[in-house]
mmCIF file of C-alpha atoms in Angstrom:
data_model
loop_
_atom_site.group_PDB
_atom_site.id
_atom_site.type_symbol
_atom_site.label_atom_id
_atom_site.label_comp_id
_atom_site.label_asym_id
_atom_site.label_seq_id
_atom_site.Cartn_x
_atom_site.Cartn_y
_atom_site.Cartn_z
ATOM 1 C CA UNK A 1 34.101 43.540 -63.383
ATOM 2 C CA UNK A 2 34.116 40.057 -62.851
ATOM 3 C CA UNK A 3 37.143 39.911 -60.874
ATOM 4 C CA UNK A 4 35.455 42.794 -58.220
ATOM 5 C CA UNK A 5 32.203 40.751 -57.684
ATOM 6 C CA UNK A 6 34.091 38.166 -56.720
ATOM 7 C CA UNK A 7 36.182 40.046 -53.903
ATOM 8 C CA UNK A 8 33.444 41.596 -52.713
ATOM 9 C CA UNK A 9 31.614 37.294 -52.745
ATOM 10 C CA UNK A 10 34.825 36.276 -50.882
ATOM 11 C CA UNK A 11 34.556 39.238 -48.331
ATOM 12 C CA UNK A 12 31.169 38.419 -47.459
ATOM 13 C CA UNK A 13 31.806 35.039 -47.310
ATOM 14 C CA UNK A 14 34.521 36.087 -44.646
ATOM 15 C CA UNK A 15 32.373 38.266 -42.538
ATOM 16 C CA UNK A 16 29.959 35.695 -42.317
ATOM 17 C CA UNK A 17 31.867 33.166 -41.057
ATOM 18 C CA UNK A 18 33.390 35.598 -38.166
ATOM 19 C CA UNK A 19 29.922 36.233 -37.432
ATOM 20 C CA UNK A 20 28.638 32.203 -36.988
ATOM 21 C CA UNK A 21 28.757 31.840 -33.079
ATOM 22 C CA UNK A 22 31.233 29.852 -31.638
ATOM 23 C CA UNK A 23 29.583 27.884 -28.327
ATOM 24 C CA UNK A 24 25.736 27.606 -29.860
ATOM 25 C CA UNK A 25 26.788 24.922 -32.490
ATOM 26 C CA UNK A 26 28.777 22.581 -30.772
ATOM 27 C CA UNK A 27 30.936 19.828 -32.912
ATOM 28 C CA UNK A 28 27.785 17.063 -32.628
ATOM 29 C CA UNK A 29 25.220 19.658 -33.786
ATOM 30 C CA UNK A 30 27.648 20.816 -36.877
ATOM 31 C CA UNK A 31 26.651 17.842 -39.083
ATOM 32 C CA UNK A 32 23.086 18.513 -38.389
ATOM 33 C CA UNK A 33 23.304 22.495 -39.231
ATOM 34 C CA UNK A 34 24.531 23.745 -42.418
ATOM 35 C CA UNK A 35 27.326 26.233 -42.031
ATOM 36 C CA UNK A 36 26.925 29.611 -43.381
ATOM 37 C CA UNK A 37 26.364 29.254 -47.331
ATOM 38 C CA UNK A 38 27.453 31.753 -50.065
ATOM 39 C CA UNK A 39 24.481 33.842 -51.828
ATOM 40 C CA UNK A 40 24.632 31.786 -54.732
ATOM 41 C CA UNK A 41 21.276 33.492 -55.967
ATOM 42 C CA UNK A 42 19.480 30.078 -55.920
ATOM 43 C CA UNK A 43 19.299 28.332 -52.669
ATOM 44 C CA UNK A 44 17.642 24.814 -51.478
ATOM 45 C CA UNK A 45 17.292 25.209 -47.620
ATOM 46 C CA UNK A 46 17.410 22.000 -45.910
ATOM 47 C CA UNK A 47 14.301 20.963 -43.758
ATOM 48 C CA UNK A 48 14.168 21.487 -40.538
ATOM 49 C CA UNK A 49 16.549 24.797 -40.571
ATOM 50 C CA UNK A 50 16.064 28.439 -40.737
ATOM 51 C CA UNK A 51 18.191 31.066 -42.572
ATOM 52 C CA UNK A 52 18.141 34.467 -41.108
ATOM 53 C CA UNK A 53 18.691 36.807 -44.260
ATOM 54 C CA UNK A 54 20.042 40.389 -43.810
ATOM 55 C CA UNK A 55 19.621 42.905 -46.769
ATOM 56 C CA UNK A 56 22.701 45.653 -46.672
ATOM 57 C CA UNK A 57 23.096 44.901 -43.224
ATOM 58 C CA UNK A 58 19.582 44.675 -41.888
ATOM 59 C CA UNK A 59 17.304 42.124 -41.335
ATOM 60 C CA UNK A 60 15.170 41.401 -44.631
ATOM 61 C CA UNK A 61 13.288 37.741 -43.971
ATOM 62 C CA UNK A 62 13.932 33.948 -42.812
ATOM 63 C CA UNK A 63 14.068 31.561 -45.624
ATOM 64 C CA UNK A 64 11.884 28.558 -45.795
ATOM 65 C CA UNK A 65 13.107 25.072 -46.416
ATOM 66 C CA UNK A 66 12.952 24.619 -49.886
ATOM 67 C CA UNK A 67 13.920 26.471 -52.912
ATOM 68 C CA UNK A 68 14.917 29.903 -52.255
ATOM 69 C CA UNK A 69 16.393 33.012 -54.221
ATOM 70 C CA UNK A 70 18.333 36.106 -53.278
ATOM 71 C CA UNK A 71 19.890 39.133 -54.576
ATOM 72 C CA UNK A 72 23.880 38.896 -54.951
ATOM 73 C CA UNK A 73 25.616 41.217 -53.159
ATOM 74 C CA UNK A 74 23.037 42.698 -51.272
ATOM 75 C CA UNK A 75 21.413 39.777 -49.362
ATOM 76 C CA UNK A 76 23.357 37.979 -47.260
ATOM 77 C CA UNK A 77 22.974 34.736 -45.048
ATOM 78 C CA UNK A 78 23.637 35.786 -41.795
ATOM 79 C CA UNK A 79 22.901 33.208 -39.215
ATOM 80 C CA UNK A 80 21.858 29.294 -39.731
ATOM 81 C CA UNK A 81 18.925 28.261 -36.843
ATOM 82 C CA UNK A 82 18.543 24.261 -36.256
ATOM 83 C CA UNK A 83 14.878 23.886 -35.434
ATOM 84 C CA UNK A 84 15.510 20.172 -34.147
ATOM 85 C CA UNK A 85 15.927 19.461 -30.537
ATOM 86 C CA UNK A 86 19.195 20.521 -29.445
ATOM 87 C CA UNK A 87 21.284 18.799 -26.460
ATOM 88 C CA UNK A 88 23.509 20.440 -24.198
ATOM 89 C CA UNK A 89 26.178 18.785 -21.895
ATOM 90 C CA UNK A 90 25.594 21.011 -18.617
ATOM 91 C CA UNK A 91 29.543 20.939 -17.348
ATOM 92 C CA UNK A 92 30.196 19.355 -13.776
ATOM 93 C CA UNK A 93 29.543 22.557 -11.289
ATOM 94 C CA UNK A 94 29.898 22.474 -7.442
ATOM 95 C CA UNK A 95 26.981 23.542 -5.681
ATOM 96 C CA UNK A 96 25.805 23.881 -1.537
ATOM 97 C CA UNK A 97 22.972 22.274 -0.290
ATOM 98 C CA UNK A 98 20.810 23.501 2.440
ATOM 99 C CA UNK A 99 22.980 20.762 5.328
ATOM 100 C CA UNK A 100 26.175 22.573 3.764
ATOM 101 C CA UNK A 101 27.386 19.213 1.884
ATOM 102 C CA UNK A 102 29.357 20.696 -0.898
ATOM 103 C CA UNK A 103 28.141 18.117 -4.104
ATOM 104 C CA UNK A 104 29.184 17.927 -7.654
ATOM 105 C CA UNK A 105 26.494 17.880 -10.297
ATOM 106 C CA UNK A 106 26.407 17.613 -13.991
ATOM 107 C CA UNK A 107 23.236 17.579 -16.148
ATOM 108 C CA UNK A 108 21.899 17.306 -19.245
ATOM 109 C CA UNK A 109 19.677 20.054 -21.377
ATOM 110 C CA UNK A 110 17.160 19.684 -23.668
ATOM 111 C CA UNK A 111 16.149 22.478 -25.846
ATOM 112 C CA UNK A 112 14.385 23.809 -28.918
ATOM 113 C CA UNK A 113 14.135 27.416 -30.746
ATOM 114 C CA UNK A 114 10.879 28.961 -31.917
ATOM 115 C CA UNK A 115 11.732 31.984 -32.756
ATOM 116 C CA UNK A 116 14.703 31.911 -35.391
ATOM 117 C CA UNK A 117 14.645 35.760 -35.384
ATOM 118 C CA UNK A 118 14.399 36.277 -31.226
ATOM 119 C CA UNK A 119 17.344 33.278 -31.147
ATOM 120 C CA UNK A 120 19.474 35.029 -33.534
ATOM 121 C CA UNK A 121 18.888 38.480 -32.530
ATOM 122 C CA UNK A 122 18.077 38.373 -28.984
ATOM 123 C CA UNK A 123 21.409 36.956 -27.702
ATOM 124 C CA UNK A 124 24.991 37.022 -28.280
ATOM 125 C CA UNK A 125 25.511 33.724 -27.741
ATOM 126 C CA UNK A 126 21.864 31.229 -26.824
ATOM 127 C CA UNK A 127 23.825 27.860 -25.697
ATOM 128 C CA UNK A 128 26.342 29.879 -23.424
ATOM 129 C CA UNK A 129 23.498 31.557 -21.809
ATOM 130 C CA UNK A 130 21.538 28.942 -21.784
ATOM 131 C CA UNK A 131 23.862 26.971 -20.151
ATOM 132 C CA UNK A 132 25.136 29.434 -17.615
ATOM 133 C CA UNK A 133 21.670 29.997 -16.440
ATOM 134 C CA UNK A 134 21.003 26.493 -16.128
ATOM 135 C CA UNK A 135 24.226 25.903 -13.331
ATOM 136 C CA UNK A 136 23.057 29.458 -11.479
ATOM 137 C CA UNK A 137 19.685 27.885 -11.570
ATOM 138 C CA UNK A 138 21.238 24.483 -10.457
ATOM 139 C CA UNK A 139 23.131 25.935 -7.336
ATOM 140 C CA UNK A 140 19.929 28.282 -6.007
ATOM 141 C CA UNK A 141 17.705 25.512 -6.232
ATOM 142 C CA UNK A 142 19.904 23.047 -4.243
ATOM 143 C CA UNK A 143 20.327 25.536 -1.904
ATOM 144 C CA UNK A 144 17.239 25.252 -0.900
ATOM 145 C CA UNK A 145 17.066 21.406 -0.457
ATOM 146 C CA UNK A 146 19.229 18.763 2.335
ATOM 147 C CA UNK A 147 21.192 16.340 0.909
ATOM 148 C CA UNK A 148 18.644 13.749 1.646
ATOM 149 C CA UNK A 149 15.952 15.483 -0.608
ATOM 150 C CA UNK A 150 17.941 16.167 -3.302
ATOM 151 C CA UNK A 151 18.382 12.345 -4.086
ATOM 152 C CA UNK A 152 14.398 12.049 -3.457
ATOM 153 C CA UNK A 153 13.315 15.157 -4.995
ATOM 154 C CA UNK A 154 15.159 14.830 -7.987
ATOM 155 C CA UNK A 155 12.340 15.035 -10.262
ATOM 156 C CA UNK A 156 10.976 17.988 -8.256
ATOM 157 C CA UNK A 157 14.376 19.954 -8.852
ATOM 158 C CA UNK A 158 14.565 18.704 -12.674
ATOM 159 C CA UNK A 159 11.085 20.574 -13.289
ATOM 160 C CA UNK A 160 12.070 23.545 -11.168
ATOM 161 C CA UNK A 161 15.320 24.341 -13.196
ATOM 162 C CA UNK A 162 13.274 23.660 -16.637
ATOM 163 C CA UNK A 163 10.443 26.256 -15.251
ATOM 164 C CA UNK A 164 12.864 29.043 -14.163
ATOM 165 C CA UNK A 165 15.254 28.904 -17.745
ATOM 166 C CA UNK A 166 11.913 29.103 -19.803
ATOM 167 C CA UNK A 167 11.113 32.469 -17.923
ATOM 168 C CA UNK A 168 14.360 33.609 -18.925
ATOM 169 C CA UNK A 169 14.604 31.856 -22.284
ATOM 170 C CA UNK A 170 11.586 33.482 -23.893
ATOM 171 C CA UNK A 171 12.862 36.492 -24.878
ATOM 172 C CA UNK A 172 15.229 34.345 -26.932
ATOM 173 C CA UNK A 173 13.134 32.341 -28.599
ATOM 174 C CA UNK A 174 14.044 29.189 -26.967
ATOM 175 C CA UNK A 175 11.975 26.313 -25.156
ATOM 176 C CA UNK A 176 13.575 24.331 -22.638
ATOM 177 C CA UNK A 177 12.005 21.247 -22.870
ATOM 178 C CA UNK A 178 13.612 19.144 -19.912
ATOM 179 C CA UNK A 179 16.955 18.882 -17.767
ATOM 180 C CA UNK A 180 18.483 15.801 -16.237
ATOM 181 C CA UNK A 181 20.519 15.044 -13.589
ATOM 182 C CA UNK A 182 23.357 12.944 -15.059
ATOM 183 C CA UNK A 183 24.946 12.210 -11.935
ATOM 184 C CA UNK A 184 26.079 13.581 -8.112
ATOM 185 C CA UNK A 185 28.813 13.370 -6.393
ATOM 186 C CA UNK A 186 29.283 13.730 -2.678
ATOM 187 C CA UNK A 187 32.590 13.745 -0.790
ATOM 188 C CA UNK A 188 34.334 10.731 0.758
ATOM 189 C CA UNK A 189 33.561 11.197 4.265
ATOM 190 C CA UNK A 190 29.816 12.469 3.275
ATOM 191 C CA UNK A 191 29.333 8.851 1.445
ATOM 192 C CA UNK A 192 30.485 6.815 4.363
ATOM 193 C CA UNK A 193 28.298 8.529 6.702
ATOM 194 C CA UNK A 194 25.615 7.812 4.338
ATOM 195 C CA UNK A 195 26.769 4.045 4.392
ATOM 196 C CA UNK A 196 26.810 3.859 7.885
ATOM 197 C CA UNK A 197 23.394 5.644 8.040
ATOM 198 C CA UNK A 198 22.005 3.023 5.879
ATOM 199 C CA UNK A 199 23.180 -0.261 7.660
ATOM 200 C CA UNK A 200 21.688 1.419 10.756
ATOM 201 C CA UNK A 201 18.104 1.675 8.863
ATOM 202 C CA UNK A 202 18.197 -1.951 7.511
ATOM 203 C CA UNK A 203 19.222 -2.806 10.738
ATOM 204 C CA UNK A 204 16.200 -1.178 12.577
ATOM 205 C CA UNK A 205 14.296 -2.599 10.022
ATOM 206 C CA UNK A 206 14.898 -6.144 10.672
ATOM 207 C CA UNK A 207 15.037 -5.253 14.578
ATOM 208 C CA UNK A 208 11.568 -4.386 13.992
ATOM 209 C CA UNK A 209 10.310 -6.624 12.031
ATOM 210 C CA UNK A 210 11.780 -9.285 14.309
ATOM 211 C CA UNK A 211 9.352 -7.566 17.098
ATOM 212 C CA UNK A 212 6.492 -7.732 15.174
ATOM 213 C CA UNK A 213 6.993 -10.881 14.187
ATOM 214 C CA UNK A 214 7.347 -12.307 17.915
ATOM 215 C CA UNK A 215 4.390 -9.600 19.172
ATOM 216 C CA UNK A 216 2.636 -11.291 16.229
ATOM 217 C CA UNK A 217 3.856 -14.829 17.467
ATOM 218 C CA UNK A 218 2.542 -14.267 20.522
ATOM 219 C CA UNK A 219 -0.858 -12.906 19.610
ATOM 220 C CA UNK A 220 -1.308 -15.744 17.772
ATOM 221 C CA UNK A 221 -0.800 -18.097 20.538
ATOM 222 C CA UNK A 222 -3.059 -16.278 23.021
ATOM 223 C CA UNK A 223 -5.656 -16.231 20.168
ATOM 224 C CA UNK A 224 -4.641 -19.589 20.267
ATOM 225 C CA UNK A 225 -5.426 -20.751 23.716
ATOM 226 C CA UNK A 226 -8.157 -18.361 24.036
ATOM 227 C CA UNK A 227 -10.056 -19.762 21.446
ATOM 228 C CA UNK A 228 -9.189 -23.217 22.630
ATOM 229 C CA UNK A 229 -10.683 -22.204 26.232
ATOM 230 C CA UNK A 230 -13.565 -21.041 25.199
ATOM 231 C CA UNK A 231 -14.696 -23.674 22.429
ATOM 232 C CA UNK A 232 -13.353 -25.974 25.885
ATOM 233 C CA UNK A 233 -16.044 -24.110 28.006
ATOM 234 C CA UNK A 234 -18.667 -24.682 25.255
ATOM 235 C CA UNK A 235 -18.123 -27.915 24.800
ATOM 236 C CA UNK A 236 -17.946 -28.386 28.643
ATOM 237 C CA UNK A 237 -21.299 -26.456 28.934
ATOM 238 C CA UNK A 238 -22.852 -29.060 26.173
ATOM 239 C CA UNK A 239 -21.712 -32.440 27.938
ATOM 240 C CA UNK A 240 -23.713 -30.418 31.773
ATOM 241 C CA UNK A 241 -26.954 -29.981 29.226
ATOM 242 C CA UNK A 242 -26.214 -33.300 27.571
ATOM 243 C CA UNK A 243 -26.075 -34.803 31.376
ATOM 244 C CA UNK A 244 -28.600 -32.898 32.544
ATOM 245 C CA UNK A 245 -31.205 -33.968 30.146
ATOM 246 C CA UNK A 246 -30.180 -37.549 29.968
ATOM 247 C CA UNK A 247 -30.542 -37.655 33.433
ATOM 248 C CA UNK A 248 -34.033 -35.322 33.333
ATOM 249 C CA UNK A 249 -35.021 -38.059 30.884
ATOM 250 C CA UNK A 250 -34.149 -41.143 33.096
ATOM 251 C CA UNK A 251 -36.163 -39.790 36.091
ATOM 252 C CA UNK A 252 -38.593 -39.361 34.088
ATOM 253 C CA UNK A 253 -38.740 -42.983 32.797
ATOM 254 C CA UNK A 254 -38.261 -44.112 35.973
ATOM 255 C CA UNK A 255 -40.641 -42.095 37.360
ATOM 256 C CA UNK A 256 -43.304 -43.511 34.792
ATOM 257 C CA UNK A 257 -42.230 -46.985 35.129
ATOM 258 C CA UNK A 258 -42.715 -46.888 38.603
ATOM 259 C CA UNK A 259 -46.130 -45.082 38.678
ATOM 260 C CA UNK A 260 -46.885 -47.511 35.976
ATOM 261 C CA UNK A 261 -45.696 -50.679 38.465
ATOM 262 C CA UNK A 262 -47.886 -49.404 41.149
ATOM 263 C CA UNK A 263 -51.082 -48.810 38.856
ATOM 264 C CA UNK A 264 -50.193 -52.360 38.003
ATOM 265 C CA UNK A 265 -49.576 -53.878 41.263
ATOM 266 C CA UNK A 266 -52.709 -51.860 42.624
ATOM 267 C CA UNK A 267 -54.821 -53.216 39.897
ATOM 268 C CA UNK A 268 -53.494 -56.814 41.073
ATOM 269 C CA UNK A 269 -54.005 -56.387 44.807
ATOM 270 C CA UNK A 270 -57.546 -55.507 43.840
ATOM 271 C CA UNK A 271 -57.635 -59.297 42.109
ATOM 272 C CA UNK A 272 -58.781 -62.380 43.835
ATOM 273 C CA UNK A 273 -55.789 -63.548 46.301
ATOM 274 C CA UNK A 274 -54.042 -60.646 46.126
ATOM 275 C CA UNK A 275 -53.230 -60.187 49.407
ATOM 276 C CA UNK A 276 -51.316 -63.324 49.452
ATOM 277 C CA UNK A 277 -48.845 -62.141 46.129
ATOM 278 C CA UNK A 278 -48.216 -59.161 47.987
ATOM 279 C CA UNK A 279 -47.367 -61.029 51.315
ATOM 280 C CA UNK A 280 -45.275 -63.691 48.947
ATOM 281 C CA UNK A 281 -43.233 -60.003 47.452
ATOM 282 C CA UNK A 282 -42.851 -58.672 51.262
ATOM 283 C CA UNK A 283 -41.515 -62.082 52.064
ATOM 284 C CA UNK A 284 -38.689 -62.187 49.265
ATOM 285 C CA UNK A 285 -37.227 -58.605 49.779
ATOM 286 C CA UNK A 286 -37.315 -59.333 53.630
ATOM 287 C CA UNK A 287 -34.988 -62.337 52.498
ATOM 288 C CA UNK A 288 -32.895 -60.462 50.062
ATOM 289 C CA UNK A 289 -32.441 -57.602 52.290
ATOM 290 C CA UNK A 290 -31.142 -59.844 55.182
ATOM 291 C CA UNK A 291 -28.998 -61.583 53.433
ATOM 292 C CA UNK A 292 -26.974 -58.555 51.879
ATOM 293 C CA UNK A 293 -26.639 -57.300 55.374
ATOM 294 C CA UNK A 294 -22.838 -58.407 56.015
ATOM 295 C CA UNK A 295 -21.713 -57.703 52.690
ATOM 296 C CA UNK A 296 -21.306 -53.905 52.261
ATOM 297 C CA UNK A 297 -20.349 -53.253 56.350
ATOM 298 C CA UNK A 298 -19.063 -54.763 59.088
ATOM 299 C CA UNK A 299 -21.655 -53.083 61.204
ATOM 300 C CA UNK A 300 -25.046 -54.924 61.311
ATOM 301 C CA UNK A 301 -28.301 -53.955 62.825
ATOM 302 C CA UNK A 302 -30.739 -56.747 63.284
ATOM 303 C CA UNK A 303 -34.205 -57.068 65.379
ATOM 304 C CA UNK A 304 -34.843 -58.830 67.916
ATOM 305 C CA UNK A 305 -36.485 -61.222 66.272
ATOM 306 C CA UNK A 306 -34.538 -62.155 63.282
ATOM 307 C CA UNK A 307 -35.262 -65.167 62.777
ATOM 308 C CA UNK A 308 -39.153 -65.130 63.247
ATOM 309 C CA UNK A 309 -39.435 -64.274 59.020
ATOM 310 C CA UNK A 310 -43.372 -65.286 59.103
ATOM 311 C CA UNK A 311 -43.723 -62.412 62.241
ATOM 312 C CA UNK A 312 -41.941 -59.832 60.121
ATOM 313 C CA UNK A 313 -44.019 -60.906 57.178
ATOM 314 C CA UNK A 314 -47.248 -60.459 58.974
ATOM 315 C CA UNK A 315 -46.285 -56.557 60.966
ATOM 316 C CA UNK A 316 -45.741 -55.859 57.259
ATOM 317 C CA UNK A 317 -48.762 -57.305 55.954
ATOM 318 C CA UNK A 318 -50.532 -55.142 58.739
ATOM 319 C CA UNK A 319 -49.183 -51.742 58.254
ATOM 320 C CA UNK A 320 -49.871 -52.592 54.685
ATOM 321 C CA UNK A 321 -53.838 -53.011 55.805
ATOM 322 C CA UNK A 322 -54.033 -50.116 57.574
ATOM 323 C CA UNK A 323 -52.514 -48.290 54.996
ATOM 324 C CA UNK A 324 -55.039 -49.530 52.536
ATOM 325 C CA UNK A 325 -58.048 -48.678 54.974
ATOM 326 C CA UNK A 326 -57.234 -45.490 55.430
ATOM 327 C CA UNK A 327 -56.527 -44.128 51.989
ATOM 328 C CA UNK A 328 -60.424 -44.730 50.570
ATOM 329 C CA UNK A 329 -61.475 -42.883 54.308
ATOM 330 C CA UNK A 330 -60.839 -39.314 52.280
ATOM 331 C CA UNK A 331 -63.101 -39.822 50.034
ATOM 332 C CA UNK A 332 -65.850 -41.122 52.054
ATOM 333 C CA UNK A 333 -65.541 -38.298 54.542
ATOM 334 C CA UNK A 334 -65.681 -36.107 51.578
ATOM 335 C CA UNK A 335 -69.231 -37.939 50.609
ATOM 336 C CA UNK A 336 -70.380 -37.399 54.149
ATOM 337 C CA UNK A 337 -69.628 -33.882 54.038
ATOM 338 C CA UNK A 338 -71.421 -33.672 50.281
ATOM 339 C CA UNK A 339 -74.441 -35.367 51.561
ATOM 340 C CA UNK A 340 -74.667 -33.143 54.974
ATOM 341 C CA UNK A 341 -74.449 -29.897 52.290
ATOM 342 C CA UNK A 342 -77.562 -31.129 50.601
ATOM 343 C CA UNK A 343 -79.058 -31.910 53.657
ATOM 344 C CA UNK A 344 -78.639 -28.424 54.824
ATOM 345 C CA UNK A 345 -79.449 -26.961 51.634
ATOM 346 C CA UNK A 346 -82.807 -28.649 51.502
#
């Protein structure tokens, strides 16, 4: 009896191990996932795992981690779920892009079950399917970019492929939780072009920013003399007002002095001997005036009688008396004309 139980324990153990997939465990994820255990009646699952159970060939329940307990013989552990976050090298694949430039691509996927039952049940094999439909998804989303957005959009295409193997993923009770871009490739010819193309940008680039810089250089100097022109003008415009009022202001004094002088010389002439201090005055410009005759021109003008001085002194003394009877005749006449009013008016 003893010896039969324990063909029919080895012969489980046998079927069970032709039934562990092949491709969904890879050799890294092995030391994280238990293989497939005997039904030892008594069973300590280890955390973070899930063992799918089948009872005489059917599913029965998924045991939790901790201690667990079966029926020989007819329970059975059929398939060992790692519920940790599972990495997939994505192999190198050749894929099209919109330009036709033929690239190589690898990636990297990150993934998680949910659903121990759906992920054990659902597919034959979860990482080959996963990973096939991540390289289909790869090439049809390339195909729809140029070469030079699939080095900008890279994030862009990373979230597209994650979005389009969740859709597919859920009936197997797997999350996709990102996939990377490990690395392109582009052919020879391809990479020089793309050389060349970018020593012709950084050359443009410095071409124009050596254009702005002289357009700049330039502005700055017309700024320049602009601003010197017109502060120029102002302070061209402040010396004419400066002038202009210092000279305003000296014609003024002038002016006063002089009106002053003559209030004073009048006020004089009015004195006792006036007459004779403004005969002595006449008499010393006469002098000065002939004597600075030669200096400034060869040309000379003089009267007839140039040396009579006292004859000159007394014509000016003249025309100085009948200048001095005649100004006080405007005021009488205009006391003759107020007296002939009243006259009338009486």
């Amino acid at each position: 009896m003893l010896r039969a139980l324990c063909r029919t324990g080895g012969a489980l153990l046998q079927q069970t191990q032709r039934a562990a997939p092949k491709l969904w465990v890879t050799p890294a994820q092995q030391r994280w996932a238990s293989s497939l255990p005997m039904n030892t009646v008594v069973l300590f699952v280890p955390q973070q795992e899930a063992w799918v159970v089948e009872r005489m060939g059917r599913f029965h329940h998924i045991l939790e981690p901790g201690l667990n307990f079966l029926i020989p013989v007819l329970d059975r552990i059929r398939y060992v779920q790692s519920l940790k976050e599972i990495v997939i090298n994505v192999p190198e694949q050749s894929a099209v892009s919109l330009d036709n430039v033929t690239l190589q691509i690898d990636g990297v996927l990150y993934l998680r079950i949910l659903d121990p039952y759906k992920a054990s049940y659902g597919v034959e094999d979860p990482g080959y399917a996963v990973t096939q439909l991540a390289q289909t998804t790869m090439r049809s989303e390339l195909g729809k970019l140029t070469l030079d957005k699939v080095f900008r959009e890279r994030e862009c295409l990373n979230s597209n492929i994650v979005q389009a193997i969740n859709q597919a993923a859920d009936e197997w009770g797997i999350r996709c939780l990102r996939y990377e871009i490990k690395d392109i490739h582009v052919p020879p010819r391809v990479k020089e072009s793309m050389q060349m193309q970018v020593e012709a940008e950084r050359k443009k680039r410095a071409t124009v920013l050596d254009s702005e810089g002289t357009r700049e250089a330039a502005i700055n100097v017309a700024e320049g003399r602009k601003q010197a022109q017109i502060l120029a003008s102002e302070g061209h415009k402040s010396e004419q007002i400066n002038k202009a009022s210092g000279e305003a202001q000296a014609i003024l004094a002038k002016a006063q002095a002089k009106a002053k002088a003559i209030s004073m010389l009048s006020d004089a002439l009015t004195e006792q001997n006036g007459d004779a201090a403004a005969s002595l005055s006449v008499a010393e410009q006469y002098v000065s005036a002939f004597s600075n005759l030669a200096k400034k021109t060869n040309t000379i003008l003089l009267p007839s009688d140039a040396g009579n001085i006292s004859g000159m002194v007394t014509q000016a003394m003249t025309i100085y008396g009948a200048l001095a009877k005649t100004s006080p005749a405007v005021p009488a006449a205009e006391e003759k004309s107020g007296d002939f009013g009243s006259q009338s008016s009486q």
